[in-house]
Coordinates of C-alpha atoms in Angstrom, one line a residue:
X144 CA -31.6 -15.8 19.2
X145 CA -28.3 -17.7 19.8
X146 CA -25.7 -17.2 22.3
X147 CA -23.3 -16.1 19.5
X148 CA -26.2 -13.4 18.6
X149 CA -26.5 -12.5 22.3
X150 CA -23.0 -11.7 22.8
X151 CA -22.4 -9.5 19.1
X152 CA -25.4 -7.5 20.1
X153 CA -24.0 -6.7 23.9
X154 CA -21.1 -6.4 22.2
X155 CA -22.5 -3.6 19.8
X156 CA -24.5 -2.2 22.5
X157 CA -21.5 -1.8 24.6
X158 CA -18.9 -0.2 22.2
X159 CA -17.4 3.3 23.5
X160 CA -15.8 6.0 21.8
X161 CA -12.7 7.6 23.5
X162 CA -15.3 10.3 25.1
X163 CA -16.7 7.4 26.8
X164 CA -20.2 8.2 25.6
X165 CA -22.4 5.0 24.5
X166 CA -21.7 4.5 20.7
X167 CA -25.2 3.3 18.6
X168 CA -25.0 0.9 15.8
X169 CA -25.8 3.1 12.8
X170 CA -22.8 5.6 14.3
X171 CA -20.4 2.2 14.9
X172 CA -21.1 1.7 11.3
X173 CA -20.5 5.1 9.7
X174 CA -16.8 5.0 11.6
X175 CA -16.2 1.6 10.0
X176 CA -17.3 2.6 6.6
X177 CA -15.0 6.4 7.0
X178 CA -12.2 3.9 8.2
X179 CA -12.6 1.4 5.3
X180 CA -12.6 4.3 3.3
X181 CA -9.3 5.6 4.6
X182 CA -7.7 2.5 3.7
X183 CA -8.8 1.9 0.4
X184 CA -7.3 5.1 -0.1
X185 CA -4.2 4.1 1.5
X186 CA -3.9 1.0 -0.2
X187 CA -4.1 2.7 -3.8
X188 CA -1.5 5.4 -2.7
X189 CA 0.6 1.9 -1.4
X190 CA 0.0 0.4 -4.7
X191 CA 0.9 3.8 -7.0
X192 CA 4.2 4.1 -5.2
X193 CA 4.9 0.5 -5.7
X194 CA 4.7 0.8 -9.1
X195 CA 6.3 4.0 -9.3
X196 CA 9.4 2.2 -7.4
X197 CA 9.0 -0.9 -10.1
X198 CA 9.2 1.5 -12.7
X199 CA 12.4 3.6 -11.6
X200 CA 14.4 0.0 -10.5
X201 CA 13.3 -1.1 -14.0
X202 CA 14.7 2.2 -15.6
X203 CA 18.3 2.0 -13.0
X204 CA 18.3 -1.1 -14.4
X205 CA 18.0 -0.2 -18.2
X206 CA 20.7 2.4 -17.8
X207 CA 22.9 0.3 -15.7
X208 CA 23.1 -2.3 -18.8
X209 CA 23.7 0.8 -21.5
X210 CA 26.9 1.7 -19.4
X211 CA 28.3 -1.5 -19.6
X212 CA 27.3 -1.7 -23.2
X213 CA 29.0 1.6 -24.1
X214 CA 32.1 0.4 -22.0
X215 CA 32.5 -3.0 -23.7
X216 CA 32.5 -0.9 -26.9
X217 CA 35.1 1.7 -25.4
X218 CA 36.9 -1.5 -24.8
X219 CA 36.8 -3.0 -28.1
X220 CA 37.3 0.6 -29.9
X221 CA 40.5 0.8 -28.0
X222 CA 41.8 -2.8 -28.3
X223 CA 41.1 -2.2 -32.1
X224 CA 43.7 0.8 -32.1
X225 CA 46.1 -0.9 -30.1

């Protein structure tokens, strides 16, 4: 066993949970797999609103160029009756 093994496994042997009570390796893992969980979660709810907020600056922007098209052609219809 190397040194670098040495240390991981009194490093895993010595992990604590807030209660201070001795944590064991299949419980260490279980909280890292519920946490990776949580964020994979998190990261599709990130990625949903992302593209809900691409799609409604894409739509601002679509209506934004409709009013200046109808205003261009207020502008002309008038300039026409002038």
């Amino acid at each position: 066993m190397t040194l670098n093994e040495r240390r991981c496994k009194a490093k895993l042997n010595n992990i604590f949970l807030n209660d201070n009570k001795p944590v064991s390796f299949e419980q260490y893992d279980k909280a890292n797999k519920n946490q990776l969980k949580v964020i994979k979660k998190l990261q599709k709810r990130v990625k949903a609103e992302q593209k809900r907020k691409n799609q409604l600056a894409s739509q601002l922007k679509r209506s934004l160029k409709q009013v200046e098209e109808l205003k261009q052609q207020q502008n002309t219809k008038e300039e026409m009756n002038i």
